[in-house]
XYZ file of C-alpha atoms in Angstrom:
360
model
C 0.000 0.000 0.000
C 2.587 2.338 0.605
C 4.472 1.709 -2.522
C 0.448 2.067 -4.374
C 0.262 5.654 -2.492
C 3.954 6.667 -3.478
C 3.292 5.999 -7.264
C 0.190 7.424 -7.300
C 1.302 11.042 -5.780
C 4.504 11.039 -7.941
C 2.605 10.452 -10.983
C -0.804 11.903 -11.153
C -0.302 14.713 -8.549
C 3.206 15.650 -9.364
C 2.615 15.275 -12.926
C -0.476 17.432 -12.473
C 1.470 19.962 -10.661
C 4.305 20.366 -13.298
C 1.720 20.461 -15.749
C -0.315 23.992 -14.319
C 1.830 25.642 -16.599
C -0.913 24.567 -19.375
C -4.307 24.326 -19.410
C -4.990 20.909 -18.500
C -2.519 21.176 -15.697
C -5.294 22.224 -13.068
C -7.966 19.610 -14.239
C -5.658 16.710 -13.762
C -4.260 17.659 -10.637
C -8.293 18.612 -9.264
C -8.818 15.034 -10.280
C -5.860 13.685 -8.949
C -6.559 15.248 -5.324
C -10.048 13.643 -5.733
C -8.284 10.330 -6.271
C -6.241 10.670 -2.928
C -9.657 11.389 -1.094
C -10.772 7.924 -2.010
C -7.012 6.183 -0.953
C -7.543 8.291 2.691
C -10.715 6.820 3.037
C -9.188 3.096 2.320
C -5.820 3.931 4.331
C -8.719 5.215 7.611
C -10.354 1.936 7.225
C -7.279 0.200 7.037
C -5.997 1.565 10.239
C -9.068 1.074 11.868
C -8.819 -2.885 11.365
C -5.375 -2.678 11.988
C -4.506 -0.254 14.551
C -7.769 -0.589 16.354
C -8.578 3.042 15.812
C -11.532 5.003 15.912
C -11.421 7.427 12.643
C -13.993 9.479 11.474
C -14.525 10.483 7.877
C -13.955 14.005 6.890
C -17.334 15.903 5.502
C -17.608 15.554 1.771
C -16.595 18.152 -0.284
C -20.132 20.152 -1.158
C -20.062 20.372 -4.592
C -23.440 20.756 -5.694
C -24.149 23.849 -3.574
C -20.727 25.307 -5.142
C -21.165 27.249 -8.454
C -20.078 26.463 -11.615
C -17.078 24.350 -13.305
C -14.365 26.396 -11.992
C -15.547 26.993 -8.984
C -15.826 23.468 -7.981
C -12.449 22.743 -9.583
C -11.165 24.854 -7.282
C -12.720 23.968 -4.608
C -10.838 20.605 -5.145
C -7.987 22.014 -5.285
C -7.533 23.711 -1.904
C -9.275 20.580 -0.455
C -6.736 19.825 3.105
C -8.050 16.436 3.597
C -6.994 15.697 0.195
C -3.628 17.159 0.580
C -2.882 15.711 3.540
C -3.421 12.381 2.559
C -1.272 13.374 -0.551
C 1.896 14.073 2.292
C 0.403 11.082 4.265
C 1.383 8.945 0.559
C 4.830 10.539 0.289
C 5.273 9.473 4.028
C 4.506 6.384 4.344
C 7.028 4.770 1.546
C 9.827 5.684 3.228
C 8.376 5.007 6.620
C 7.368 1.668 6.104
C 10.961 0.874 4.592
C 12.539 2.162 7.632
C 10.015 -0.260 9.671
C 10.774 -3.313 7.206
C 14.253 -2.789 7.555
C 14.222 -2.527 11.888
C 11.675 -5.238 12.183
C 13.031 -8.196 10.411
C 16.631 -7.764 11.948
C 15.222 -7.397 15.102
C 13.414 -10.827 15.022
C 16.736 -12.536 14.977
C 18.697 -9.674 16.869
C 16.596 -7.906 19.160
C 13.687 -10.672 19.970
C 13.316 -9.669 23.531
C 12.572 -6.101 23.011
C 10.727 -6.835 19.973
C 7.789 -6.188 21.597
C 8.017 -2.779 22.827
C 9.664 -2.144 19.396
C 6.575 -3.200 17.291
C 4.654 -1.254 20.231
C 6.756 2.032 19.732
C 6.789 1.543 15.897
C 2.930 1.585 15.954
C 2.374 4.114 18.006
C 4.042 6.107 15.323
C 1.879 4.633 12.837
C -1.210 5.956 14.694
C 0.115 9.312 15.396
C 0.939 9.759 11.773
C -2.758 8.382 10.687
C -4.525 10.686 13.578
C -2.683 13.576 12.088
C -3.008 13.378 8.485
C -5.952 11.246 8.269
C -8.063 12.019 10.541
C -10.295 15.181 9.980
C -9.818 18.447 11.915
C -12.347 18.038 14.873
C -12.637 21.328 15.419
C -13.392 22.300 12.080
C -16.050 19.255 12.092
C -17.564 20.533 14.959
C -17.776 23.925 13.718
C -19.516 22.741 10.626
C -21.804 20.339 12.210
C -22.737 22.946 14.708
C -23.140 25.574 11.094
C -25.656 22.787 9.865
C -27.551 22.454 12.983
C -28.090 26.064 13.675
C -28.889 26.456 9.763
C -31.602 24.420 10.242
C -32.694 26.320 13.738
C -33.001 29.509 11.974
C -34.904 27.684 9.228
C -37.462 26.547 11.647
C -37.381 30.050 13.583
C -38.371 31.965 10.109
C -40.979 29.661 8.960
C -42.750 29.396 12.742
C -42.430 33.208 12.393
C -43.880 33.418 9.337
C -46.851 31.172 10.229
C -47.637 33.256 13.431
C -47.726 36.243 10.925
C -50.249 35.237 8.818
C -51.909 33.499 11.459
C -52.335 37.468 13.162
C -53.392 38.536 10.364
C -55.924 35.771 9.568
C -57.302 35.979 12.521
C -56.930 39.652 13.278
C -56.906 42.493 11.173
C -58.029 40.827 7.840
C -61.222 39.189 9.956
C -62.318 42.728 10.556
C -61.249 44.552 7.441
C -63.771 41.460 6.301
C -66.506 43.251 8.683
C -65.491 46.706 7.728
C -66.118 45.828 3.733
C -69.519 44.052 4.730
C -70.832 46.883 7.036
C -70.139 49.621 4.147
C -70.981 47.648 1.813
C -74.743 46.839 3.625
C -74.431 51.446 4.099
C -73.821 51.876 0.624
C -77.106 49.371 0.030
C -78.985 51.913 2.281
C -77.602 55.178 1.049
C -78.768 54.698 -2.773
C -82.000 53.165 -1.627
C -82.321 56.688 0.373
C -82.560 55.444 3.548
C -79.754 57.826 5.107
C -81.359 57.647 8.787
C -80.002 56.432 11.845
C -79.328 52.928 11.482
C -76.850 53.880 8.728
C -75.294 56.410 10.590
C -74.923 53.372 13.239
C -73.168 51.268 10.426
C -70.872 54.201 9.637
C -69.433 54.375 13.324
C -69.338 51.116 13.868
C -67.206 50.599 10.870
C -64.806 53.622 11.943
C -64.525 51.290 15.234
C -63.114 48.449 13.089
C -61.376 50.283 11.055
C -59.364 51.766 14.365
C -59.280 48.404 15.991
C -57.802 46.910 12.875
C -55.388 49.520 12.243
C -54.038 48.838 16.392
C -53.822 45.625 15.573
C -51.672 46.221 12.440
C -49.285 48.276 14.754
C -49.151 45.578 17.195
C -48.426 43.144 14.539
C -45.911 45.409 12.916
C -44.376 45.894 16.690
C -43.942 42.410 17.100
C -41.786 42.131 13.601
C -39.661 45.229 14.372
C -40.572 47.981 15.803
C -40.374 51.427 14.691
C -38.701 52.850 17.953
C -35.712 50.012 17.807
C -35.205 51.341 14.087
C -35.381 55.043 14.986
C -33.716 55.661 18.563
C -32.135 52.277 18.843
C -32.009 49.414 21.826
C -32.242 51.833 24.947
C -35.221 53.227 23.842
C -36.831 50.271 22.684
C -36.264 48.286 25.707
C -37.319 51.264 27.871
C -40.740 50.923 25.817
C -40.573 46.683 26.306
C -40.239 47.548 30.307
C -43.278 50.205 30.872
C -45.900 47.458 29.116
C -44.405 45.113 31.550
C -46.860 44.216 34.631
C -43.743 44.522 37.124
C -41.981 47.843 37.890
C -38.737 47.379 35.982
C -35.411 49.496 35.800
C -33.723 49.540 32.376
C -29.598 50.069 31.951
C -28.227 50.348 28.852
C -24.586 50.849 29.104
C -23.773 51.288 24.793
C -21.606 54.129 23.208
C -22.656 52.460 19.816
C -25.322 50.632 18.193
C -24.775 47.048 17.110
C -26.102 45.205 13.503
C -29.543 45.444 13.290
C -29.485 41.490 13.036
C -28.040 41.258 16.508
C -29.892 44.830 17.648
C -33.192 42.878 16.872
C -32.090 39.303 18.872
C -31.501 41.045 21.836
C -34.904 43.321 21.767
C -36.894 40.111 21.133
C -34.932 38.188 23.834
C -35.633 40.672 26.362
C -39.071 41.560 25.179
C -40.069 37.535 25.448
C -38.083 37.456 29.315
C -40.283 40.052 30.166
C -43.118 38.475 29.434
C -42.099 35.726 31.390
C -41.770 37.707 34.196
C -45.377 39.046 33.999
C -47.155 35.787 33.208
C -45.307 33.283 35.223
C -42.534 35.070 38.181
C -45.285 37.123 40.830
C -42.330 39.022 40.610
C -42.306 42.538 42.930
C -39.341 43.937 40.786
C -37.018 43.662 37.683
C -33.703 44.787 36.107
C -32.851 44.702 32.591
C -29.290 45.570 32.019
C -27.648 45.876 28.438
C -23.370 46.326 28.154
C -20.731 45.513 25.431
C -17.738 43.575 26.762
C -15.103 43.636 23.780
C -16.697 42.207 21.182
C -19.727 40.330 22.955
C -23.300 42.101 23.993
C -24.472 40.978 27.049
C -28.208 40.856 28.546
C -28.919 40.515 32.256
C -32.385 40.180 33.094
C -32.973 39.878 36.978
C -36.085 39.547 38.693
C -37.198 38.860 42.069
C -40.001 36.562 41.432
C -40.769 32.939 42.538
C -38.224 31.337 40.529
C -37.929 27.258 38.998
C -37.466 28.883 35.872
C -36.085 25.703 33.554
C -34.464 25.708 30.095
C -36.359 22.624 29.504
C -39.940 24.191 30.775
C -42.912 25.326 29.165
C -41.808 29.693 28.897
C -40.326 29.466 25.753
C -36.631 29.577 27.239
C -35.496 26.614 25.415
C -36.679 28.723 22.286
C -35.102 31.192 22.938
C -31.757 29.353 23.730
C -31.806 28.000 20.621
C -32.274 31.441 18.390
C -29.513 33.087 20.407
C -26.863 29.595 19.839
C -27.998 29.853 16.039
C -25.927 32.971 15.667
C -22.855 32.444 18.185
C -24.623 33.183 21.374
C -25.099 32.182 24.926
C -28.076 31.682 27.140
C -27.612 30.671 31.234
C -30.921 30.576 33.354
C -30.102 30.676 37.257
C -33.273 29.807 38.482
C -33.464 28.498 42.113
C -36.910 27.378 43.643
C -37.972 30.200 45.478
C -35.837 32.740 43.318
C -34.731 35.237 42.312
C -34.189 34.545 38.485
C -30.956 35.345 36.702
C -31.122 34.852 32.953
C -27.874 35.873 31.037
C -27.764 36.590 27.234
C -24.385 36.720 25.175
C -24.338 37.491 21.559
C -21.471 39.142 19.695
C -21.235 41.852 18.818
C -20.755 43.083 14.881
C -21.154 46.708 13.878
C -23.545 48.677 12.727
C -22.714 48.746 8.436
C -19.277 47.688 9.241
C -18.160 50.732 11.768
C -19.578 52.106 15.189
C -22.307 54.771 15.312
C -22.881 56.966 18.045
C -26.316 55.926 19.485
């Protein structure tokens, strides 16, 4: 295998390299470093029946979401898990000479030490397979945690979405429905002639709907972003969060800049839902909301004084809410004894406002 691996680099992938100077140089050697992706993932499971090791497979390379020709091409090309199984090849040749040519002395030589020897020698053998074969775990990590918040944010939008239309289902297009029936049934009355008091009737109660649906289209367009956050910015909007809030609650904002609206709006809707919370289920007394940058992380402190029990895993939307703020980077820590007070702690980080700090 090691003499398979040595050919193979020194032909296709050197030849590929020497040949960038034309135009079929960068095809070949694309396809080459494809090729030594399929001998890593032969040489993993050959270690793994040998050398009794546990190897993962790197993440395949995602072609199909990558653009055209070239771009894929290149994509081959700056592949690591490729290369390194290309240096892995170029390794192991003269490696497994130098093994050949210790072992088989030894068993006529060195017999009682042979042992430890073949012990050492494969020791080597799996740190040079857990270093060049084996994928980067952090970078594995970071893209299986990439994929799994992906899909978070996926489901966050589309629930959004859905409670959107269901609003406006339910709400304001339900009585704009009443409002177009009730003129409509005026208008009947008016060109009949019958302009007395029972149309007059129709006419205010269809400027009632027409102010109860236009509250409700404020609410609605409150609860996708409001118009103070846009205009004076987190302080404010928080500020106006806190005086709808059932409990008395102080508001700190400690900010010389604003962040990216992305994150600006995360941390208004985190605090907006914890202060729900703390009307509906905390017969809290008091609150604190408290809002400072520490380098280049926003944090959230939300205190209140309430009953406490207060559980990621409980029915107040806090797992929910987790979840959004770890989709982009972020941390979320409930301290929640029985009996209270409640602690929750928000961390997102902090990017700037169109690439540079504003004054807020």
């Amino acid at each position: 295998m090691s003499l398979i691996g040595f050919t193979y680099v020194m032909t296709v992938i050197v030849s590929g390299a020497a040949m960038t100077v034309t135009v079929v140089g960068f095809p070949l050697l694309a396809l080459g470093l494809a090729g030594a992706r399929l001998m890593g993932r032969f040489e993993r499971g050959r270690a793994r029946l040998l050398l009794g090791m546990r190897i993962d497979e790197p993440s395949p390379l995602p072609l199909r979401r990558t653009g055209g020709l070239f771009a894929r091409m290149w994509l081959a090309l700056k592949d690591p898990v490729a290369w390194r199984t290309v240096l892995y090849d170029l390794i192991r040749l003269p490696w497994g000479i130098l093994t050949f040519s210790v072992v088989v002395p030894s068993l006529f030589v060195l017999w009682p030490v042979l042992p430890f020897l073949a012990r050492g020698l494969t020791n080597a053998d799996r740190a040079m397979v857990r270093g060049l074969l084996s994928p980067s775990d952090e970078l594995e990590r970071r893209i299986a945690e990439l994929e799994s918040d992906r899909g978070v944010v996926v489901d966050t939008a589309a629930a959004d979405l859905r409670r959107i239309e269901r609003d406006l289902h339910d709400g304001a297009q339900a009585r704009l429905v009443n409002l177009a029936m009730g003129l409509g049934l005026a208008k009947e009355k008016l060109l009949e002639g019958q302009a007395d008091d029972a149309v007059a009737a129709m006419v205010e109660e269809a400027h009632g709907e027409v102010k109860l649906a236009l509250q409700e289209l404020r609410d609605l367009a409150r609860g996708i972003h409001p118009a103070v956050l846009t205009d004076r910015g987190l302080d404010a909007a928080l500020s106006s969060v806190a005086s709808r809030c059932t409990v008395p609650v102080k508001v700190t904002a400690d900010l010389t800049s604003r962040p990216a609206q992305a994150i600006e709006g995360i941390a208004y809707f985190t605090v907006s839902e914890l202060l729900q919370n703390v009307s509906k289920h905390s017969a809290a007394r008091s609150a604190s909301v408290d809002v400072w940058r520490t380098d280049d992380r926003l944090l959230i402190q939300v205190w209140d004084d309430g009953r406490g029990g207060a559980r990621l895993d409980g029915g107040s939307g806090m797992r929910g809410l987790a979840e959004r703020l770890d989709a982009v980077d972020g941390l979320f820590i409930v301290e929640s004894p029985v009996g209270g007070p409640t602690t929750v702690t928000a961390e997102l980080p902090w990017r700037n406002r169109g690439g540079k700090d504003r004054q807020g």
